[in-house]
Amino acid sequence: MANWKLFTLLEREDWYALIDYLEDRVYTRKRFRKQHLRVLINTYVITSQPEKIARLEQFLRENRANLVPRFALHLGIPHLLGNSPQDMKAYYGEMRGHPRCADKDWIDWAYAFALMLDEASEDAKEVLMGILDRTKNDVLALLTLYLLDAFTVSDNQVNNVVVERKRAFQAKYTSEQWNKEVEKNRGNLQVIILSKLVRDASAWVFSDGTQAA
């Protein structure tokens, strides 16, 4: 019956009723099903309520702290959207050091982004190069390359890596193929939140080839 209620509200796209239903289960009944938490956070994003994600993070810290690193990427959205590099550094620095942290490469990217905003360039460069060495996700690799481009003037090694990987992208994907690859990754909330940056990075990587839309 619980799943029937959930799927009915999802099918109707009755987002506010869905939020009420899931908030009752989480906050009132203190039932922390992962599926419900994931849907609740996604619905907060759909309804443009990142402040409610921050409230959920605090509630989980107080009641089921072990779930915070498992939902680190989802719960990090308010931190990513905020205007405080210090807050981003604190949150993503904590999460990346946790042994149960999920989506570690994406968490590392957000941490490096925070470091760059805080003008800790050398530390950011080290983290980004590490991501590039190990990630198998091409959207994340592109965003990493895009940030690394800031270091190409001062670091010849980074410049060589960026040039080589940029050419590899152009050889691997046509504009249409790349757009499909990005679309496949839209199940990741981080990709949705960073959609403008993804578009900018896509235009950049294909700037001397076929430009992606």
CSV table of C-alpha atoms in Angstrom, one decimal, residues 16-126:
chain,number,residue,atom,x,y,z
A,16,TYR,CA,3.6,18.8,-3.0
A,17,ALA,CA,1.3,16.0,-2.0
A,18,LEU,CA,4.3,13.6,-2.5
A,19,ILE,CA,6.4,15.8,-0.3
A,20,ASP,CA,3.8,15.8,2.5
A,21,TYR,CA,3.5,12.1,2.3
A,22,LEU,CA,7.2,11.4,2.4
A,23,GLU,CA,7.9,14.1,5.1
A,24,ASP,CA,5.3,12.4,7.3
A,25,ARG,CA,7.1,9.0,6.9
A,26,VAL,CA,10.6,10.5,7.5
A,27,TYR,CA,10.0,13.3,10.1
A,28,THR,CA,7.0,12.0,12.0
A,29,ARG,CA,7.3,8.2,11.7
A,30,LYS,CA,11.1,8.3,11.4
A,31,ARG,CA,11.1,5.7,8.7
A,32,PHE,CA,14.3,6.1,6.7
A,33,ARG,CA,13.8,4.0,3.5
A,34,LYS,CA,16.5,4.8,1.0
A,35,GLN,CA,14.0,4.9,-1.8
A,36,HIS,CA,11.8,7.4,0.0
A,37,LEU,CA,14.8,9.6,0.9
A,38,ARG,CA,16.0,9.6,-2.7
A,39,VAL,CA,12.5,10.5,-4.1
A,40,LEU,CA,12.0,13.2,-1.4
A,41,ILE,CA,15.3,14.9,-2.3
A,42,ASN,CA,14.5,14.7,-6.0
A,43,THR,CA,11.1,16.3,-5.4
A,44,TYR,CA,12.7,19.1,-3.4
A,45,VAL,CA,14.9,19.8,-6.4
A,46,ILE,CA,11.9,19.7,-8.8
A,47,THR,CA,10.0,22.2,-6.6
A,48,SER,CA,13.1,24.4,-6.1
A,49,GLN,CA,13.4,23.9,-2.4
A,50,PRO,CA,17.1,23.3,-1.6
A,51,GLU,CA,16.6,24.7,1.9
A,52,LYS,CA,14.5,21.6,2.7
A,53,ILE,CA,17.4,19.4,1.6
A,54,ALA,CA,19.5,21.2,4.2
A,55,ARG,CA,16.9,20.6,6.8
A,56,LEU,CA,16.8,16.9,5.9
A,57,GLU,CA,20.6,16.7,6.2
A,58,GLN,CA,20.4,18.1,9.7
A,59,PHE,CA,17.6,15.7,10.7
A,60,LEU,CA,19.5,12.7,9.4
A,61,ARG,CA,22.6,13.8,11.3
A,62,GLU,CA,20.6,13.9,14.5
A,63,ASN,CA,18.6,10.6,13.9
A,64,ARG,CA,20.4,8.4,11.3
A,65,ALA,CA,23.9,9.8,10.9
A,66,ASN,CA,25.1,6.8,9.0
A,67,LEU,CA,22.8,7.7,6.0
A,68,VAL,CA,24.4,11.1,5.5
A,69,PRO,CA,27.6,9.8,3.7
A,70,ARG,CA,25.4,7.4,1.7
A,71,PHE,CA,23.4,10.4,0.4
A,72,ALA,CA,26.4,12.7,0.3
A,73,LEU,CA,25.9,13.9,-3.2
A,74,HIS,CA,22.2,14.5,-2.9
A,75,LEU,CA,22.5,16.3,0.5
A,76,GLY,CA,25.4,18.4,-0.9
A,77,ILE,CA,23.1,20.3,-3.3
A,78,PRO,CA,22.4,23.2,-0.9
A,79,HIS,CA,26.1,23.5,-0.2
A,80,LEU,CA,26.9,23.5,-3.9
A,81,LEU,CA,24.3,26.1,-4.6
A,82,GLY,CA,25.4,28.3,-1.7
A,83,ASN,CA,27.8,31.2,-2.0
A,84,SER,CA,30.2,30.1,0.7
A,85,PRO,CA,33.4,28.3,-0.4
A,86,GLN,CA,34.2,27.6,3.2
A,87,ASP,CA,30.9,25.8,3.7
A,88,MET,CA,31.5,23.8,0.6
A,89,LYS,CA,35.0,22.9,1.7
A,90,ALA,CA,33.8,21.8,5.1
A,91,TYR,CA,30.9,19.7,3.8
A,92,TYR,CA,32.7,18.0,0.9
A,93,GLY,CA,35.9,17.7,2.9
A,94,GLU,CA,34.1,15.8,5.6
A,95,MET,CA,32.2,13.6,3.1
A,96,ARG,CA,35.2,12.7,1.0
A,97,GLY,CA,37.0,11.5,4.1
A,98,HIS,CA,34.2,9.2,5.2
A,99,PRO,CA,34.7,5.4,4.4
A,100,ARG,CA,31.0,5.0,3.5
A,101,CYS,CA,30.8,8.0,1.2
A,102,ALA,CA,29.0,7.3,-2.0
A,103,ASP,CA,29.8,8.9,-5.4
A,104,LYS,CA,33.3,9.7,-4.2
A,105,ASP,CA,34.6,11.0,-7.5
A,106,TRP,CA,31.8,13.5,-7.8
A,107,ILE,CA,32.3,14.5,-4.2
A,108,ASP,CA,36.0,15.1,-4.9
A,109,TRP,CA,35.1,17.2,-7.9
A,110,ALA,CA,32.8,19.4,-5.7
A,111,TYR,CA,35.6,19.7,-3.1
A,112,ALA,CA,38.1,20.7,-5.8
A,113,PHE,CA,35.6,23.3,-7.1
A,114,ALA,CA,35.3,24.7,-3.5
A,115,LEU,CA,39.1,24.9,-3.3
A,116,MET,CA,39.3,26.8,-6.5
A,117,LEU,CA,36.6,29.3,-5.3
A,118,ASP,CA,38.7,29.6,-2.1
A,119,GLU,CA,41.8,30.3,-4.2
A,120,ALA,CA,43.6,27.1,-3.0
A,121,SER,CA,44.7,26.4,-6.5
A,122,GLU,CA,47.5,23.9,-6.0
A,123,ASP,CA,45.3,21.7,-3.8
A,124,ALA,CA,42.5,21.9,-6.2
A,125,LYS,CA,44.8,20.9,-9.1
A,126,GLU,CA,46.0,17.8,-7.2
